[in-house]
Amino acid sequence: MCIINRRRRAKKRAWIRSWLARREKESVYHKLLKELSLEDHETMKNWIRLDKDQYHKLLQLVTPLIAKKDTRMRKAVTAGERLTLTLRYLATGESHASLGCQFRISHNLISSIIPSVCRAIYQVLKQQFLRFPTNQSEWQEVANNYFTQPIIILHIFISTVTISFMQHTVIYS
């Protein structure tokens, strides 16, 4: 007697979920950001924490480092989508799952996009904003400012508290 083992075949999974495939038409980047950049600059600045000019300048700087090429299988996530996604994450701290639904990008891909874009931003802005002292006089200036800045701030704070105590008012700054 022969026993025939019938194997149940697992359902084939789609290469990409259907709702993710509509990224180029329905995502927050392709709808909302485009509208905000044309119509409401203030809301755009509030949403990604950069104004239109700052955003486009940063995009221009990081695009060579974060752009990916399309394949035969699918279109790549654009540099603009990558930057916007990362800025939104940095601005809000939203979960990858939440960002995935908004931008229509899988949470697995988001977990690799954010660190790579952060590295690219650091790479292009470090010379302009993170300058280290290179000689003795620059180090001396850092040392002098290190001790005087906190003392000045502490003095202002103590003066404010003293004045407010004398006037029996609370000063919020």
XYZ file of N, CA and C in Angstrom:
519
model
N 0.823 -1.177 0.000
C 0.000 0.000 0.000
C 0.872 1.246 0.000
N 0.553 2.124 -0.825
C 1.311 3.379 -0.911
C 0.518 4.505 -0.259
N 1.234 5.204 0.536
C 0.599 6.383 1.135
C 1.142 7.606 0.405
N 0.238 8.351 -0.104
C 0.635 9.562 -0.841
C 0.483 10.758 0.098
N 1.583 11.435 0.252
C 1.552 12.648 1.069
C 1.147 13.826 0.196
N 0.100 14.404 0.606
C -0.323 15.602 -0.113
C 0.132 16.810 0.692
N 0.892 17.604 0.061
C 1.377 18.815 0.717
C 0.460 19.974 0.356
N 0.113 20.621 1.363
C -0.677 21.823 1.106
C 0.273 22.934 0.701
N -0.071 23.515 -0.362
C 0.770 24.616 -0.832
C 0.367 25.907 -0.140
N 1.355 26.604 0.304
C 1.096 27.883 0.941
C 0.635 28.872 -0.117
N -0.238 29.741 0.304
C -0.707 30.771 -0.608
C 0.470 31.631 -1.037
N 0.521 31.933 -2.300
C 1.599 32.802 -2.771
C 1.350 34.210 -2.263
N 2.420 34.788 -1.784
C 2.326 36.160 -1.296
C 2.644 37.115 -2.416
N 2.007 38.231 -2.381
C 2.252 39.259 -3.398
C 3.638 39.854 -3.174
N 4.268 40.238 -4.262
C 5.587 40.860 -4.183
C 5.499 42.174 -3.430
N 4.397 42.878 -3.653
C 4.152 44.139 -2.965
C 2.662 44.214 -2.654
N 2.326 44.692 -1.502
C 0.913 44.819 -1.132
C 0.257 45.854 -2.046
N -0.986 45.627 -2.373
C -1.657 46.481 -3.359
C -1.753 47.937 -2.906
N -1.966 48.174 -1.635
C -2.075 49.560 -1.172
C -0.720 50.260 -1.186
N 0.370 49.504 -1.051
C 1.706 50.093 -1.152
C 2.045 50.434 -2.601
N 1.475 49.687 -3.522
C 1.749 49.908 -4.946
C 1.200 51.244 -5.428
N 0.252 51.810 -4.707
C -0.327 53.100 -5.107
C 0.424 54.285 -4.499
N 1.668 54.083 -4.088
C 2.479 55.123 -3.455
C 2.591 56.373 -4.311
N 2.825 56.213 -5.593
C 3.078 57.369 -6.462
C 1.852 58.248 -6.689
N 0.676 57.727 -6.373
C -0.537 58.520 -6.553
C -1.154 58.958 -5.236
N -1.055 58.130 -4.221
C -1.840 58.345 -3.013
C -1.045 58.702 -1.757
N 0.259 58.682 -1.782
C 1.019 58.895 -0.541
C 0.972 60.352 -0.097
N 1.300 60.552 1.150
C 1.364 61.892 1.725
C 2.350 62.761 0.946
N 3.448 62.185 0.549
C 4.451 62.949 -0.193
C 3.892 63.449 -1.510
N 3.260 62.583 -2.273
C 2.800 62.956 -3.605
C 1.536 63.804 -3.588
N 0.800 63.791 -2.512
C -0.410 64.606 -2.442
C -0.211 65.826 -1.547
N -0.063 65.578 -0.259
C -0.043 66.669 0.711
C 1.159 67.588 0.558
N 2.350 67.030 0.483
C 3.538 67.878 0.418
C 3.541 68.734 -0.839
N 3.129 68.175 -1.955
C 3.066 68.956 -3.197
C 2.084 70.114 -3.043
N 0.919 69.845 -2.442
C -0.067 70.903 -2.237
C 0.453 71.969 -1.272
N 1.058 71.540 -0.177
C 1.572 72.498 0.800
C 2.667 73.371 0.212
N 3.535 72.789 -0.601
C 4.628 73.579 -1.171
C 4.104 74.622 -2.156
N 2.947 74.379 -2.743
C 2.360 75.339 -3.675
C 1.418 76.329 -2.997
N 0.695 75.873 -1.980
C -0.392 76.677 -1.439
C -0.178 77.213 -0.024
N 0.455 76.437 0.845
C 0.492 76.805 2.261
C 1.883 76.566 2.840
N 2.748 77.545 2.667
C 4.148 77.420 3.086
C 4.283 77.295 4.608
N 3.411 77.980 5.342
C 3.497 77.954 6.801
C 3.183 76.558 7.358
N 2.165 75.921 6.806
C 1.824 74.567 7.246
C 2.913 73.588 6.850
N 3.497 73.785 5.677
C 4.607 72.922 5.251
C 5.763 73.032 6.241
N 6.075 74.267 6.625
C 7.168 74.475 7.581
C 6.852 73.813 8.922
N 5.608 73.888 9.343
C 5.211 73.256 10.589
C 5.244 71.732 10.478
N 4.931 71.210 9.297
C 4.831 69.760 9.110
C 6.196 69.078 9.065
N 7.179 69.681 8.355
C 8.512 69.053 8.267
C 9.607 69.876 8.938
N 9.231 70.987 9.549
C 10.133 71.855 10.312
C 11.182 72.572 9.452
N 10.941 72.642 8.157
C 11.801 73.409 7.255
C 10.908 74.202 6.316
N 11.329 75.419 5.965
C 10.548 76.130 4.964
C 10.871 75.579 3.574
N 10.140 76.052 2.583
C 10.259 75.504 1.225
C 11.684 75.611 0.689
N 12.317 76.766 0.864
C 13.676 76.964 0.351
C 14.688 76.079 1.070
N 14.580 75.981 2.394
C 15.483 75.123 3.160
C 15.324 73.664 2.740
N 14.076 73.246 2.553
C 13.803 71.868 2.143
C 14.445 71.566 0.792
N 14.227 72.455 -0.170
C 14.775 72.202 -1.515
C 16.300 72.264 -1.537
N 16.886 73.139 -0.731
C 18.346 73.209 -0.641
C 18.904 71.915 -0.035
N 18.281 71.450 1.045
C 18.729 70.205 1.672
C 18.533 69.023 0.733
N 17.417 68.999 0.030
C 17.163 67.924 -0.930
C 18.227 67.917 -2.020
N 18.581 69.084 -2.498
C 19.621 69.189 -3.522
C 20.963 68.664 -3.003
N 21.268 68.937 -1.745
C 22.540 68.499 -1.173
C 22.602 66.990 -0.942
N 21.498 66.394 -0.475
C 21.536 64.970 -0.109
C 21.155 64.022 -1.243
N 20.539 64.528 -2.295
C 20.076 63.645 -3.375
C 21.169 62.730 -3.920
N 22.379 63.212 -4.207
C 23.398 62.280 -4.715
C 23.729 61.139 -3.751
N 23.528 61.356 -2.468
C 23.863 60.336 -1.477
C 22.715 59.367 -1.184
N 21.467 59.787 -1.437
C 20.344 58.937 -1.042
C 19.509 58.428 -2.215
N 19.747 58.928 -3.416
C 18.949 58.505 -4.569
C 19.228 57.048 -4.911
N 18.175 56.334 -5.251
C 18.283 54.937 -5.672
C 17.733 54.815 -7.081
N 18.171 53.784 -7.788
C 17.729 53.566 -9.161
C 16.529 52.627 -9.193
N 15.667 52.841 -10.188
C 14.534 51.940 -10.406
C 15.063 50.602 -10.911
N 14.310 49.562 -10.630
C 14.633 48.235 -11.160
C 13.498 47.794 -12.081
N 13.676 46.650 -12.697
C 12.607 46.115 -13.540
C 11.392 45.728 -12.703
N 11.649 45.385 -11.469
C 10.576 44.904 -10.597
C 9.718 46.027 -10.005
N 10.361 47.152 -9.673
C 9.609 48.241 -9.037
C 10.364 49.553 -9.135
N 9.607 50.615 -8.900
C 10.214 51.939 -8.897
C 10.801 52.207 -7.518
N 11.929 52.858 -7.521
C 12.610 53.170 -6.263
C 11.883 54.289 -5.526
N 12.051 54.315 -4.222
C 11.557 55.426 -3.414
C 12.454 56.615 -3.742
N 11.853 57.719 -4.146
C 12.638 58.869 -4.606
C 13.400 59.524 -3.455
N 14.368 60.336 -3.811
C 15.148 61.061 -2.800
C 14.243 62.012 -2.018
N 13.298 62.630 -2.689
C 12.363 63.527 -2.013
C 11.510 62.796 -0.989
N 11.033 61.614 -1.354
C 10.246 60.807 -0.414
C 11.104 60.397 0.773
N 12.332 59.995 0.504
C 13.232 59.569 1.574
C 13.521 60.712 2.548
N 13.817 61.891 2.005
C 14.112 63.041 2.856
C 12.882 63.459 3.654
N 11.734 63.548 2.995
C 10.509 63.966 3.678
C 10.128 62.996 4.777
N 10.218 61.724 4.499
C 9.929 60.693 5.494
C 10.832 60.862 6.715
N 12.109 61.066 6.476
C 13.070 61.217 7.576
C 12.812 62.492 8.369
N 12.544 63.596 7.675
C 12.258 64.851 8.371
C 11.000 64.722 9.222
N 10.001 64.046 8.691
C 8.763 63.836 9.436
C 9.027 62.976 10.678
N 9.850 61.960 10.520
C 10.206 61.110 11.660
C 10.965 61.922 12.717
N 11.923 62.726 12.280
C 12.702 63.528 13.219
C 11.841 64.592 13.899
N 10.851 65.109 13.175
C 9.989 66.150 13.733
C 8.991 65.602 14.741
N 8.525 64.370 14.531
C 7.433 63.861 15.358
C 7.784 62.636 16.177
N 8.740 61.837 15.722
C 9.041 60.586 16.401
C 7.978 59.526 16.168
N 7.182 59.691 15.128
C 6.131 58.716 14.823
C 6.725 57.334 14.598
N 5.900 56.323 14.800
C 6.364 54.954 14.610
C 6.572 54.671 13.122
N 7.386 53.676 12.846
C 7.629 53.293 11.454
C 6.349 52.792 10.804
N 5.510 52.116 11.571
C 4.245 51.612 11.028
C 3.333 52.765 10.617
N 3.265 53.788 11.450
C 2.438 54.954 11.139
C 2.963 55.685 9.901
N 4.272 55.882 9.854
C 4.877 56.528 8.683
C 4.675 55.674 7.436
N 4.741 54.366 7.602
C 4.537 53.464 6.474
C 3.170 53.629 5.852
N 2.156 53.787 6.683
C 0.805 53.999 6.165
C 0.668 55.348 5.476
N 1.282 56.366 6.032
C 1.188 57.708 5.426
C 1.920 57.791 4.089
N 3.143 57.261 4.074
C 3.980 57.384 2.883
C 3.837 56.192 1.939
N 3.098 55.161 2.375
C 2.900 53.946 1.587
C 4.236 53.273 1.250
N 5.031 53.124 2.292
C 6.326 52.452 2.205
C 6.360 51.436 3.337
N 6.886 50.255 3.070
C 6.895 49.221 4.108
C 7.752 49.648 5.295
N 7.339 49.219 6.477
C 8.083 49.594 7.684
C 9.493 49.026 7.661
N 9.695 47.902 6.973
C 11.049 47.343 6.866
C 11.965 48.290 6.099
N 11.462 48.841 5.013
C 12.257 49.778 4.222
C 12.472 51.080 4.988
N 11.468 51.512 5.712
C 11.598 52.739 6.508
C 12.726 52.599 7.521
N 12.863 51.426 8.097
C 13.920 51.228 9.101
C 15.318 51.318 8.505
N 15.448 51.207 7.198
C 16.768 51.423 6.577
C 16.885 52.817 5.967
N 15.762 53.415 5.577
C 15.796 54.756 4.972
C 16.226 55.801 5.989
N 15.628 55.790 7.160
C 15.876 56.848 8.150
C 17.354 56.941 8.539
N 18.026 55.857 8.911
C 19.452 55.993 9.255
C 20.312 56.434 8.070
N 20.010 55.960 6.867
C 20.839 56.340 5.719
C 20.663 57.815 5.371
N 19.452 58.325 5.487
C 19.229 59.749 5.205
C 19.848 60.607 6.302
N 19.764 60.168 7.549
C 20.407 60.913 8.645
C 21.923 60.992 8.428
N 22.519 59.882 7.986
C 23.962 59.898 7.690
C 24.259 60.874 6.550
N 23.413 60.899 5.544
C 23.620 61.799 4.409
C 23.490 63.255 4.846
N 22.505 63.553 5.674
C 22.333 64.926 6.175
C 23.561 65.334 6.969
N 24.019 64.457 7.828
C 25.224 64.748 8.613
C 26.409 64.999 7.687
N 26.560 64.151 6.681
C 27.679 64.246 5.749
C 27.710 65.600 5.049
N 26.548 66.083 4.586
C 26.531 67.321 3.794
C 26.529 68.578 4.655
N 26.122 68.470 5.917
C 26.035 69.667 6.755
C 27.127 69.779 7.816
N 27.925 68.731 7.989
C 28.897 68.753 9.090
C 29.950 69.845 8.945
N 30.410 70.113 7.744
C 31.432 71.145 7.561
C 30.901 72.533 7.893
N 29.638 72.756 7.582
C 29.046 74.071 7.803
C 28.639 74.290 9.258
N 28.133 73.242 9.924
C 27.563 73.435 11.242
C 28.315 72.741 12.377
N 29.165 71.790 12.083
C 29.909 71.082 13.120
C 31.407 71.229 12.871
N 31.902 72.356 13.223
C 33.308 72.632 12.988
C 34.076 72.426 14.290
N 35.133 71.685 14.214
C 35.973 71.442 15.375
C 37.168 72.393 15.349
N 37.611 72.814 16.522
C 38.795 73.685 16.581
C 40.012 72.987 15.974
N 40.815 73.773 15.249
C 41.977 73.184 14.580
C 43.305 73.697 15.121
N 43.274 74.792 15.877
C 44.526 75.304 16.422
C 44.326 75.753 17.874
N 45.407 76.166 18.495
C 45.390 76.507 19.918
C 44.469 77.682 20.225
N 44.452 78.706 19.384
C 43.604 79.872 19.666
C 42.112 79.526 19.588
N 41.738 78.654 18.664
C 40.337 78.237 18.576
C 39.945 77.412 19.800
N 40.849 76.551 20.274
C 40.567 75.775 21.477
C 40.452 76.697 22.696
N 41.269 77.728 22.741
C 41.212 78.677 23.852
C 39.877 79.419 23.853
N 39.391 79.779 22.676
C 38.091 80.450 22.559
C 36.960 79.539 23.054
N 37.029 78.262 22.714
C 36.028 77.299 23.193
C 36.070 77.225 24.718
N 37.276 77.138 25.274
C 37.425 77.046 26.728
C 36.889 78.304 27.417
N 37.187 79.462 26.874
C 36.708 80.716 27.465
C 35.181 80.794 27.426
N 34.594 80.433 26.318
C 33.134 80.488 26.180
C 32.442 79.438 27.033
N 33.121 78.317 27.249
C 32.527 77.238 28.033
C 32.218 77.695 29.449
N 33.104 78.450 30.043
C 32.899 78.868 31.421
C 32.099 80.154 31.536
N 32.167 81.041 30.563
C 31.453 82.313 30.698
C 29.982 82.187 30.324
N 29.646 81.384 29.343
C 28.252 81.260 28.919
C 27.349 80.782 30.056
N 27.673 79.677 30.742
C 26.793 79.238 31.829
C 26.704 80.245 32.970
N 27.784 80.949 33.261
C 27.763 81.929 34.343
C 26.828 83.077 33.988
N 26.873 83.552 32.755
C 25.986 84.631 32.318
C 24.533 84.172 32.391
N 24.256 82.983 31.918
C 22.887 82.460 31.948
C 22.413 82.301 33.394
N 23.268 81.776 34.264
C 22.921 81.620 35.674
C 22.670 82.978 36.318
N 23.487 83.975 36.011
C 23.320 85.318 36.552
C 21.972 85.901 36.117
N 21.619 85.738 34.855
C 20.339 86.251 34.356
C 19.193 85.537 35.056
N 19.312 84.224 35.221
C 18.270 83.455 35.885
C 18.087 83.913 37.332
N 19.188 84.085 38.074
C 19.118 84.514 39.478
C 18.514 85.908 39.565
N 18.901 86.801 38.652
C 18.349 88.161 38.644
C 16.849 88.121 38.403
N 16.413 87.304 37.470
C 14.986 87.200 37.153
C 14.205 86.667 38.344
N 14.738 85.637 39.002
C 14.063 85.056 40.162
C 13.999 86.073 41.293
N 15.084 86.805 41.517
C 15.120 87.805 42.584
C 14.101 88.908 42.326
N 14.062 89.417 41.111
C 13.120 90.485 40.769
C 11.687 89.991 40.905
N 11.415 88.801 40.415
C 10.046 88.285 40.481
C 9.633 88.027 41.931
N 10.565 87.596 42.770
C 10.253 87.367 44.170
C 9.933 88.690 44.861
N 10.701 89.738 44.545
C 10.485 91.040 45.156
C 9.142 91.628 44.737
N 8.727 91.381 43.494
C 7.482 91.950 43.001
C 6.291 91.022 43.219
N 6.536 89.821 43.743
C 5.519 88.809 43.961
C 4.800 88.439 42.664
N 5.558 88.385 41.571
C 4.987 87.974 40.308
C 5.826 86.825 39.757
N 5.194 86.078 38.923
C 5.891 84.983 38.277
C 6.171 85.412 36.845
N 7.413 85.270 36.436
C 7.809 85.645 35.084
C 8.051 84.371 34.299
N 7.319 84.210 33.232
C 7.513 83.071 32.339
C 8.301 83.541 31.134
N 9.333 82.810 30.796
C 10.075 83.190 29.587
C 10.297 82.012 28.713
